[in-house]
Amino acid sequence: MDKKGYFGEFGGQFVPETLMSALEELERAYGKFSRDKKCRAELARHLHEFAGRPTPLYFAERLTKKAGGAKIYLKREDLTHTGAHKINNAVGQVLLARFMGKSRIIAETGAGQHGVATATVAAKFGLECVVYMGEVDMERQKPNVLRMKLLGAEVVPVSSGSKTLKDAINEALRDWITNINTTHYLLGSVLGPYPYPQMIRNFQKVIGEEARRDILKREKRPPDYLVACVGGGSNAIGLFYPFLKDKKVQMIGVEAGGLGIASGKHAARFAGGRVGILHGTKSFVLQDKFGQIKETHSVSAGLDYPSVGPEHSFLREIGRAEYVSVTDKQALEAFSLLCETEGIIPALESSHAVAYGYALAKRLPKNKIVVINLSGRGDKDLETVTRAQSL
Amino acid sequence: MTRLEQKFKETRAEGRIAFMPFLVAGDPDLETSVSIAKTIASPADLLEIGFPYSDPLADGPTIQAADIRALGAGMDTDHVFTYIKKVRESTDVPITVLVYANIVYQKGIERFYTEAKAAGVDGVLIPDVPVEEIEPFAQAAAKAGIDPIFLVAHTTTPERLKKILRYAKGYLYVVSVLGVTGARASLSADMPKLLKRIRRQTDLPLAVGFGISKREHIALLEKQGADGAIVGSALVKTITDNLSNKKRLLQNISAQVKQLTGAD
């Protein structure tokens, strides 16, 4: 058996002593919460009535026809309330925070989807909410900054380091160390110290449970491929996890290739990183020879992060999942492709999965099935896309 | 007897609190930083040296800025060891280092401790490695003959402290506040209670850090029974304020240290 809090050699609890009692408290509370029938029923009710679950598994007919190969299904997380899978985890953790008696919620955000989801649930449950966001990300995801403010959250600009998601997590952790007695840190991805990666995966696995149930009903068999984008990796692990026991289902995580791996300007941890320790967990990290963390690049703020969830590192190591990358350019092309063929505007993060899933479907025979996780909608990206297209 | 044991035996015998200044290695550059360390090494009872890091999550803005300056001046792990060797040439005070986990991990845990020992390091504190993850680090430390230093916070329960004490040597670094590093106007009112609570479980020297910036803080901690006072951000701030004039920087640091130790 793995050491507590580990997936093989990945994971752990690499945080300052001040935080350890809070992690112990969180672990105990989450254990109680997840065993409590009433808590589970309440979570299911809010996911249904507030977040809008279940989301459809949509057969992308015109996209399939255009690819001329495997059948393409889209798991429509973009249709949830607030427009991305992030709400699943936010609802779960806000109930847990209330269960623990915390009055204040903090979060980090990259693309702003997790920040919006957190601000939303904080408003719904009447909790104080502070969201840390890198200045670069605030600039490129303006609509989400406005949404968070409308929802009553305080958005704190982070100007240290690369001014993106990594630095927002540093600031959120510093806030948590300072306000540990009143505050729950509502981390947004399957990152950070134990129990976060395990807990957040469990809040996200509803994606894969629904997709599995629906595809078995529709096709009478599991799909051949699952494709999802991987920043921290919460939408991907949410889709993958319930299929792990279906040995023939191949799982592909798509990282941000940025301007290309050779350029060095990317966020493909599995292509350019090695095992290291960042933000409380041991996983693949983009870093220099001495362990200083590298700045990353991606057109999508949500994938622009130098580490990856430890469970992904583990799935890759045991050969259960495969990780590839897609460039900014390919993601932008897939963005337009999905807009024009299916009438769906995908988030730039999800566009990475669409790009790879479409190319994959093209080279597969017609009797194969590919499920792509459409993790979020792209309204927030219109400015970035318009700018890129005019260049 | 190790340098650390010797030092605290001495300060306890003299009935005084140890003065433990903290500097980021190579801030603002290697040469100036060596001069600063040499300047303060004589009133200091112990030197704490920080490895600059890109993502120092236990540190406030003052030390973050120092890290960026040092990294900008080209300080990598090898340069920090060179720096410590240079400082060690001119002083025999104990030296402990503060270093984030990934820097140790990338050097190779055993190799890091071996090289640290060779450079003249006596203790290593890794702020993002709690006792749950310490095993490989503690083993390498024991093999190299280096003391593993641990943080103890207001949030550390007696059960956790018991686990920590199975590994801790040299001294305990008592975190005075809930928060990150940075100069503060006053000390936590709960300090005496925390020190007493820790004292019930161990005889290890207790060095208090985070937020200590004035002579009064140090005097108060001495009264409360602390064995050491760690001053970091307040000194780093003097470096930050005097970047344009190195001569003045050294004069001001020297004056500040005298003031802090009551030798002015």
XYZ file of C-alpha atoms in Angstrom:
655
model
C 0.000 0.000 0.000
C 1.121 3.549 -0.698
C 2.314 5.760 2.114
C -0.597 7.841 3.427
C -1.377 10.713 1.083
C 0.692 9.301 -1.765
C -0.009 7.875 -5.218
C 3.071 5.674 -5.604
C 5.965 8.092 -5.097
C 3.817 11.159 -5.889
C 1.860 13.419 -3.536
C 2.555 13.990 0.150
C 2.273 17.001 2.444
C 5.074 19.477 1.822
C 3.815 22.521 3.731
C 4.975 24.592 6.707
C 4.203 23.312 10.203
C 1.657 26.108 10.776
C -0.632 24.506 8.170
C -0.362 20.920 9.351
C -3.045 21.097 12.024
C -5.422 22.600 9.450
C -4.698 19.725 7.060
C -5.345 17.237 9.863
C -8.623 19.019 10.638
C -9.579 18.993 6.955
C -8.793 15.293 6.617
C -10.926 14.418 9.658
C -13.806 16.675 8.605
C -13.771 15.391 5.033
C -13.810 11.815 6.301
C -16.880 12.533 8.426
C -18.519 14.577 5.678
C -18.093 11.899 3.025
C -19.434 9.141 5.301
C -22.433 11.197 6.452
C -25.587 10.271 4.506
C -27.199 13.662 5.087
C -24.116 15.535 3.837
C -23.937 13.351 0.740
C -27.608 13.887 -0.012
C -27.232 17.625 0.404
C -24.261 17.676 -1.967
C -26.226 15.717 -4.567
C -29.168 18.079 -4.218
C -27.063 21.230 -4.719
C -25.239 19.667 -7.663
C -28.607 18.985 -9.245
C -30.638 22.059 -8.339
C -27.914 24.707 -8.222
C -25.092 23.471 -10.459
C -27.413 21.967 -13.058
C -26.211 18.372 -13.046
C -26.291 15.920 -14.657
C -24.728 17.456 -17.757
C -25.435 15.894 -21.158
C -23.145 13.542 -23.003
C -23.525 15.041 -26.431
C -22.919 13.245 -29.723
C -21.048 15.738 -31.911
C -22.533 14.662 -35.213
C -21.119 17.266 -37.570
C -17.693 17.173 -35.944
C -17.705 13.372 -36.289
C -18.708 13.625 -39.933
C -15.983 16.179 -40.586
C -13.346 14.011 -38.917
C -14.525 11.006 -40.932
C -13.336 8.537 -38.293
C -14.316 7.631 -34.737
C -17.546 8.845 -33.161
C -16.957 11.937 -31.018
C -18.927 12.581 -27.850
C -18.575 15.720 -25.738
C -19.156 15.708 -21.995
C -20.855 19.073 -21.578
C -19.357 20.509 -18.380
C -19.643 23.891 -20.101
C -23.380 23.702 -19.411
C -23.064 23.731 -15.632
C -23.903 26.829 -13.637
C -20.923 29.239 -13.977
C -19.835 27.423 -17.111
C -17.158 24.955 -16.089
C -16.572 21.770 -14.108
C -15.034 23.891 -11.326
C -18.458 24.300 -9.722
C -18.538 20.568 -8.758
C -15.585 20.991 -6.430
C -16.650 24.444 -5.235
C -20.063 23.171 -4.112
C -18.461 20.203 -2.361
C -15.842 22.236 -0.536
C -18.153 25.064 0.492
C -20.455 22.534 2.166
C -17.408 21.071 3.859
C -16.240 24.544 4.972
C -19.656 25.179 6.488
C -19.514 21.739 8.126
C -16.185 22.801 9.699
C -17.651 26.112 10.862
C -15.370 28.316 8.750
C -16.656 31.800 7.952
C -14.161 32.837 5.327
C -13.206 31.242 2.003
C -10.065 31.939 0.014
C -9.171 30.619 -3.423
C -6.649 30.994 -6.209
C -7.667 31.203 -9.817
C -5.980 31.070 -13.202
C -8.602 31.271 -15.920
C -11.027 32.675 -13.396
C -13.444 29.752 -13.660
C -12.512 28.401 -10.247
C -12.618 31.911 -8.807
C -16.078 32.471 -10.250
C -17.297 29.090 -8.973
C -15.927 29.873 -5.505
C -17.383 33.394 -5.451
C -20.700 31.888 -6.542
C -20.945 29.291 -3.776
C -19.653 31.787 -1.202
C -22.484 34.136 -2.188
C -25.014 31.318 -2.078
C -23.970 30.252 1.418
C -23.228 33.739 2.741
C -19.496 33.359 3.377
C -16.769 35.968 2.985
C -14.707 35.287 -0.138
C -11.235 36.409 -1.238
C -9.790 35.262 -4.573
C -6.108 35.582 -5.493
C -5.396 36.040 -9.198
C -2.204 36.835 -11.081
C -2.129 40.231 -12.784
C -1.414 38.637 -16.173
C -4.472 36.407 -15.780
C -6.674 39.308 -14.623
C -5.808 41.068 -17.849
C -6.567 38.131 -20.137
C -9.695 36.911 -18.319
C -11.383 40.229 -17.603
C -14.987 39.003 -17.824
C -14.352 36.560 -14.991
C -12.814 39.275 -12.806
C -16.005 41.292 -13.264
C -18.166 38.278 -12.494
C -16.302 37.586 -9.241
C -16.696 41.193 -8.149
C -20.418 41.167 -8.975
C -20.741 38.052 -6.841
C -19.311 39.951 -3.893
C -15.823 38.473 -3.814
C -12.695 40.495 -3.227
C -10.231 39.837 -6.066
C -6.632 40.396 -4.968
C -4.155 40.996 -7.810
C -0.902 39.046 -7.434
C 2.137 40.792 -8.852
C 4.926 38.449 -7.715
C 6.804 35.999 -9.949
C 5.146 35.201 -13.261
C 1.906 36.903 -12.112
C -0.099 33.808 -13.038
C -1.706 30.802 -11.328
C 1.480 29.604 -9.576
C 1.905 32.933 -7.836
C -1.785 33.133 -6.973
C -1.412 29.790 -5.143
C 1.627 31.134 -3.224
C -0.415 34.137 -2.081
C -3.450 32.034 -1.144
C -1.216 29.738 0.937
C 0.326 32.768 2.673
C -3.162 34.048 3.470
C -4.159 30.628 4.805
C -1.064 30.443 7.061
C -2.073 33.834 8.478
C -5.840 33.290 8.891
C -5.923 29.591 9.547
C -8.472 29.655 12.378
C -11.296 31.294 10.426
C -10.490 30.375 6.862
C -10.939 27.430 4.525
C -8.662 27.346 1.498
C -10.900 26.226 -1.353
C -8.184 24.907 -3.658
C -9.364 24.513 -7.229
C -7.489 21.588 -8.683
C -6.151 18.147 -7.775
C -2.974 19.750 -6.443
C -1.568 20.744 -3.112
C -0.932 18.666 -0.010
C -2.957 15.612 1.023
C -5.976 15.450 1.414
C -6.657 17.981 -1.384
C -5.805 15.866 -4.470
C -7.867 12.904 -3.234
C -10.757 15.036 -1.987
C -11.020 17.211 -5.094
C -10.863 14.141 -7.344
C -13.765 12.695 -5.379
C -15.762 15.910 -5.841
C -15.008 15.811 -9.598
C -15.545 12.124 -10.309
C -19.239 12.852 -10.875
C -18.142 13.856 -14.410
C -16.897 10.357 -15.219
C -19.712 8.600 -13.361
C -22.327 10.381 -15.462
C -20.361 9.951 -18.689
C -19.896 6.240 -18.033
C -23.563 5.667 -17.243
C -24.649 7.598 -20.365
C -22.243 5.970 -22.811
C -23.156 2.488 -21.579
C -26.803 3.355 -22.156
C -26.181 4.825 -25.616
C -23.475 2.581 -27.033
C -23.853 -0.463 -24.782
C -20.104 -0.374 -24.147
C -17.388 1.848 -22.676
C -15.630 4.273 -25.032
C -12.242 3.516 -26.570
C -10.678 6.848 -25.629
C -11.145 9.582 -23.052
C -9.538 12.921 -23.811
C -9.265 15.851 -21.396
C -7.043 18.882 -20.952
C -4.672 18.905 -17.978
C -3.613 22.018 -16.083
C -3.707 20.861 -12.481
C -5.831 18.085 -13.923
C -9.154 18.155 -12.058
C -11.487 17.835 -15.043
C -9.293 15.064 -16.468
C -9.121 13.043 -13.255
C -12.867 13.599 -12.772
C -13.526 11.995 -16.150
C -10.827 9.304 -15.941
C -11.291 8.008 -12.416
C -14.608 6.113 -12.779
C -13.236 4.418 -15.921
C -9.995 3.159 -14.334
C -11.539 -0.279 -13.854
C -12.464 -0.461 -17.563
C -9.070 -1.753 -18.615
C -9.584 -1.224 -22.344
C -10.464 2.459 -22.076
C -7.447 4.517 -23.095
C -6.987 7.832 -21.312
C -5.232 10.817 -22.773
C -4.416 14.010 -20.903
C -3.606 17.042 -23.041
C -1.129 19.577 -21.716
C -0.488 23.092 -22.975
C 2.216 23.010 -25.648
C 2.284 26.821 -25.837
C 4.576 27.976 -28.623
C 5.938 24.434 -28.998
C 8.014 22.228 -26.709
C 11.254 23.169 -28.481
C 10.602 26.877 -27.817
C 10.705 26.316 -24.056
C 7.567 28.473 -23.813
C 4.963 25.950 -22.760
C 3.351 24.250 -19.763
C 3.925 20.613 -20.761
C 5.238 19.182 -17.494
C 5.526 15.662 -18.803
C 7.476 16.800 -21.865
C 9.870 19.209 -20.185
C 9.695 18.610 -16.446
C 11.002 16.212 -13.853
C 9.897 15.098 -10.419
C 10.004 17.900 -7.880
C 8.112 19.510 -5.011
C 5.809 22.484 -5.478
C 2.813 23.774 -3.533
C 2.755 20.943 -1.081
C 3.004 17.979 -3.417
C 5.592 15.858 -5.194
C 4.875 15.568 -8.895
C 6.264 16.535 -12.302
C 7.469 20.143 -12.259
C 8.929 22.505 -14.855
C 12.105 23.756 -13.194
C 15.762 24.525 -13.752
C 18.671 22.255 -12.795
C 18.721 23.626 -9.238
C 14.998 23.362 -8.575
C 13.983 26.972 -9.194
C 10.495 26.905 -10.707
C 10.262 27.959 -14.346
C 7.792 30.400 -15.793
C 5.326 28.733 -18.122
C 3.423 29.857 -21.173
C 0.028 29.008 -22.572
C -2.665 30.938 -24.393
C -5.044 29.457 -21.825
C -4.655 30.742 -18.288
C -6.103 27.573 -16.773
C -3.322 25.355 -18.158
C -0.512 27.830 -17.494
C 0.982 26.136 -14.434
C 4.405 24.499 -13.817
C 3.205 21.405 -11.945
C 0.479 18.806 -12.358
C -1.725 16.787 -10.020
C 0.251 13.923 -8.423
C -2.320 11.303 -9.432
C -1.657 12.128 -13.088
C 2.075 11.577 -12.560
C 1.173 8.237 -11.037
C -1.232 7.191 -13.821
C 1.437 8.058 -16.349
C 4.133 6.155 -14.479
C 2.085 2.961 -14.304
C 1.137 3.380 -17.965
C -2.588 3.728 -17.292
C -2.873 7.170 -18.887
C -0.907 8.904 -21.609
C -0.071 12.604 -21.772
C 0.404 14.649 -24.930
C 0.528 18.345 -25.721
C -1.215 20.697 -28.105
C 0.129 24.126 -29.108
C -1.605 27.491 -28.708
C -2.158 27.550 -32.461
C -3.764 24.105 -32.587
C -5.998 24.981 -29.630
C -7.146 28.201 -31.308
C -7.953 26.272 -34.497
C -9.985 23.752 -32.507
C -11.784 26.620 -30.783
C -13.005 27.917 -34.162
C -13.731 24.412 -35.424
C -16.090 23.660 -32.540
C -17.782 27.065 -32.811
C -18.454 26.554 -36.516
C -19.356 22.869 -36.682
C -21.306 22.397 -33.457
C -22.421 25.843 -32.329
C -20.476 25.494 -29.097
C -17.929 28.063 -27.884
C -15.386 26.093 -25.838
C -12.984 27.450 -23.235
C -9.412 27.709 -24.549
C -8.432 25.099 -21.951
C -11.019 22.632 -23.284
C -10.032 23.552 -26.849
C -6.748 21.725 -26.211
C -8.723 18.522 -25.599
C -10.906 19.175 -28.639
C -7.808 19.660 -30.832
C -6.275 16.357 -29.779
C -9.560 14.438 -29.684
C -10.513 15.579 -33.182
C -7.099 14.675 -34.650
C -7.318 11.308 -32.902
C -10.840 10.597 -34.199
C -9.634 11.416 -37.718
C -7.108 8.593 -37.715
C -9.356 6.006 -36.047
C -11.865 3.704 -37.774
C -15.581 4.509 -37.602
C -16.385 1.842 -35.029
C -14.296 3.573 -32.344
C -15.635 6.006 -29.753
C -13.864 9.062 -28.358
C -15.233 11.023 -25.389
C -13.825 14.534 -25.004
C -14.356 16.457 -21.793
C -15.649 19.886 -22.711
C -14.649 21.218 -19.332
C -15.783 24.805 -19.787
C -17.323 27.416 -22.027
C -15.326 30.058 -23.859
C -17.134 33.345 -23.253
C -14.250 34.444 -21.057
C -11.771 33.925 -23.920
C -13.391 36.015 -26.642
C -10.914 38.866 -26.253
C -7.869 36.561 -26.344
C -9.217 34.702 -29.381
C -10.134 37.876 -31.252
C -6.684 39.283 -30.622
C -4.975 36.060 -31.753
C -7.090 35.875 -34.907
C -6.317 39.452 -35.913
C -2.563 38.818 -35.783
C 29.808 18.623 21.334
C 28.432 20.280 18.204
C 28.826 23.976 17.534
C 25.110 24.436 18.220
C 25.200 22.622 21.564
C 28.312 24.537 22.568
C 26.757 27.878 21.674
C 23.515 27.414 23.575
C 25.369 25.965 26.552
C 27.430 29.134 26.577
C 24.508 31.587 26.225
C 22.479 29.722 28.830
C 25.440 29.814 31.223
C 25.680 33.550 30.629
C 21.942 33.815 31.233
C 21.251 35.637 27.981
C 19.268 35.171 24.806
C 21.192 34.277 21.643
C 21.075 36.787 18.792
C 20.423 34.970 15.508
C 20.388 37.202 12.417
C 19.021 35.860 9.119
C 20.264 36.765 5.657
C 19.422 35.571 2.167
C 22.617 34.247 0.604
C 23.761 36.466 -2.240
C 21.446 39.380 -1.495
C 21.983 41.736 -3.218
C 25.010 39.957 -4.746
C 27.567 37.372 -3.646
C 30.361 39.730 -2.682
C 28.243 42.273 -0.790
C 26.383 39.500 0.944
C 29.648 37.975 2.205
C 30.677 41.392 3.549
C 27.340 41.748 5.340
C 27.666 38.308 6.920
C 31.193 39.085 8.098
C 30.034 42.425 9.497
C 27.320 40.879 11.649
C 29.087 37.597 12.481
C 30.804 38.983 15.548
C 27.840 40.189 17.630
C 25.824 37.265 16.250
C 25.624 34.029 18.218
C 24.469 32.122 15.168
C 23.960 32.910 11.496
C 20.873 31.800 9.618
C 21.357 31.714 5.874
C 18.441 31.441 3.462
C 18.721 29.801 0.054
C 16.990 32.111 -2.436
C 13.969 30.432 -4.013
C 11.515 31.309 -6.767
C 8.434 30.351 -4.706
C 9.081 30.966 -0.986
C 5.578 30.346 0.358
C 6.450 30.822 4.038
C 7.980 34.234 3.377
C 6.507 37.707 3.261
C 7.261 40.434 0.679
C 10.607 41.594 2.196
C 12.305 38.211 1.933
C 10.602 37.414 -1.381
C 12.225 40.544 -2.805
C 15.604 39.509 -1.371
C 15.228 36.085 -3.010
C 14.533 37.709 -6.349
C 17.588 39.982 -6.008
C 19.834 37.034 -5.129
C 18.499 34.853 -7.937
C 18.913 37.782 -10.307
C 22.562 38.001 -9.195
C 22.994 34.363 -10.278
C 22.828 32.610 -6.890
C 22.138 28.917 -7.409
C 22.647 26.063 -4.940
C 26.357 25.709 -5.758
C 26.921 29.440 -5.339
C 25.196 29.384 -1.948
C 27.597 26.698 -0.745
C 30.519 28.784 -2.037
C 29.052 31.732 -0.146
C 28.800 29.759 3.091
C 32.389 28.520 2.717
C 33.550 32.112 2.381
C 31.626 33.181 5.465
C 32.883 30.146 7.383
C 36.521 31.150 6.665
C 36.156 34.156 8.938
C 33.858 32.954 11.702
C 33.274 29.985 13.953
C 29.645 30.814 14.910
C 27.137 28.065 14.149
C 25.504 28.385 10.732
C 22.072 26.994 9.962
C 20.416 27.193 6.582
C 16.794 27.686 5.616
C 16.078 25.971 2.330
C 12.874 24.971 0.542
C 12.344 21.286 -0.144
C 12.672 21.329 -3.916
C 16.177 22.799 -3.783
C 17.329 19.951 -1.516
C 15.477 17.375 -3.588
C 16.994 18.504 -6.898
C 20.548 18.488 -5.552
C 19.895 14.975 -4.304
C 18.985 14.733 -0.626
C 22.175 12.982 0.543
C 24.405 15.066 -1.622
C 22.827 18.270 -0.346
C 23.614 17.404 3.267
C 27.134 16.222 2.431
C 27.907 19.448 0.575
C 26.303 21.535 3.320
C 28.502 19.852 5.911
C 31.596 20.425 3.792
C 30.680 24.107 3.482
C 30.488 24.447 7.267
C 26.745 24.192 7.911
C 25.603 22.990 11.348
C 21.823 22.807 10.970
C 19.273 22.598 8.158
C 15.670 23.808 8.368
C 13.317 23.020 5.477
C 10.189 25.120 6.067
C 8.001 23.065 3.717
C 8.961 19.656 5.081
C 6.852 18.800 8.147
C 7.707 15.831 10.353
C 5.468 13.560 8.227
C 7.875 13.934 5.289
C 11.176 14.303 7.154
C 12.435 10.698 7.123
C 14.730 10.773 4.049
C 15.969 14.248 4.981
C 16.597 13.272 8.615
C 18.509 10.170 7.557
C 20.769 12.198 5.279
C 21.228 14.803 8.014
C 22.260 12.166 10.556
C 24.697 10.613 8.107
C 26.310 13.966 7.357
C 26.370 15.056 11.015
C 23.952 17.962 10.567
C 21.172 18.875 12.996
C 17.631 18.840 11.583
C 15.895 22.023 12.773
C 12.087 22.091 12.978
C 9.428 24.760 13.022
C 6.972 24.746 15.933
C 3.885 26.962 15.604
C 0.953 28.074 17.733
C -1.023 25.438 15.827
C 1.381 22.613 16.744
C -0.467 20.257 19.075
C 1.340 18.412 21.904
C 0.936 15.198 19.848
C 2.620 16.781 16.840
C 5.387 18.220 19.006
C 6.022 14.760 20.397
C 6.533 13.444 16.845
C 8.795 16.399 16.005
C 10.916 15.811 19.097
C 11.779 12.328 17.874
C 13.860 13.990 15.152
C 14.667 17.531 16.259
C 18.213 18.510 17.240
C 20.116 21.741 17.773
C 17.153 23.988 18.609
C 13.475 24.435 17.811
C 12.472 27.334 15.610
C 9.357 28.690 17.313
C 7.143 30.629 14.902
C 5.933 33.634 16.867
C 2.860 34.421 14.780
C 0.289 32.792 12.571
C 1.641 34.109 9.313
C 4.609 34.477 7.024
C 7.973 36.130 7.709
C 8.081 39.912 7.994
C 8.810 42.631 10.556
C 5.900 43.340 12.917
C 5.216 46.100 15.426
C 4.557 43.849 18.406
C 4.938 40.250 19.530
C 2.074 37.812 19.945
C 0.520 38.046 23.402
C 0.380 34.243 23.482
C 4.170 33.864 23.298
C 4.785 33.098 27.021
C 2.066 30.443 26.972
C 3.484 28.827 23.845
C 7.051 28.826 25.200
C 5.890 27.287 28.478
C 3.894 24.642 26.687
C 6.877 23.634 24.521
C 9.241 23.785 27.503
C 7.136 21.178 29.307
C 7.986 18.697 26.545
C 11.645 19.443 25.817
C 14.915 20.949 27.001
C 16.023 21.844 23.476
C 16.873 25.535 23.036
C 13.863 27.544 21.795
C 14.646 30.191 19.194
C 11.804 32.511 18.291
C 11.421 33.976 14.819
C 8.973 35.722 12.421
C 8.265 39.365 13.133
C 11.119 40.064 15.583
C 12.436 43.481 14.611
C 13.352 45.498 17.710
C 15.594 45.444 20.761
C 12.427 45.462 22.960
C 11.159 42.291 21.282
C 14.420 40.513 22.042
C 14.477 41.744 25.636
C 10.899 40.614 26.134
C 11.622 37.171 24.669
C 14.622 36.852 26.983
C 12.340 37.503 29.931
C 9.823 34.982 28.620
C 12.496 32.284 28.625
C 13.379 31.998 24.948
C 16.930 30.845 24.187
C 17.285 32.689 20.914
C 15.794 35.511 18.846
C 15.870 35.336 15.066
C 15.829 38.631 13.193
C 15.377 38.397 9.429
C 13.114 40.775 7.561
C 14.181 43.810 9.641
C 17.809 43.304 8.516
C 16.839 42.472 4.953
C 14.841 45.709 4.888
C 18.029 47.640 5.687
C 19.663 45.963 2.684
C 16.650 46.859 0.529
C 16.819 50.500 1.663
C 20.524 50.900 0.951
C 21.024 49.134 -2.359
C 22.499 52.197 -4.033
C 25.304 52.677 -1.509
C 27.175 49.614 -0.292
C 29.353 51.441 2.182
C 26.325 52.967 3.844
C 24.599 49.574 3.716
C 27.381 47.966 5.771
C 27.489 50.886 8.216
C 23.735 50.804 8.733
C 23.597 47.023 9.168
C 26.422 47.198 11.671
C 24.644 49.967 13.615
C 21.342 48.086 13.497
C 22.896 44.903 14.838
C 24.558 46.823 17.689
C 21.235 48.440 18.487
C 19.417 45.088 18.422
C 21.936 43.466 20.760
C 22.071 46.442 23.062
C 25.749 47.011 22.353
C 25.260 50.545 21.052
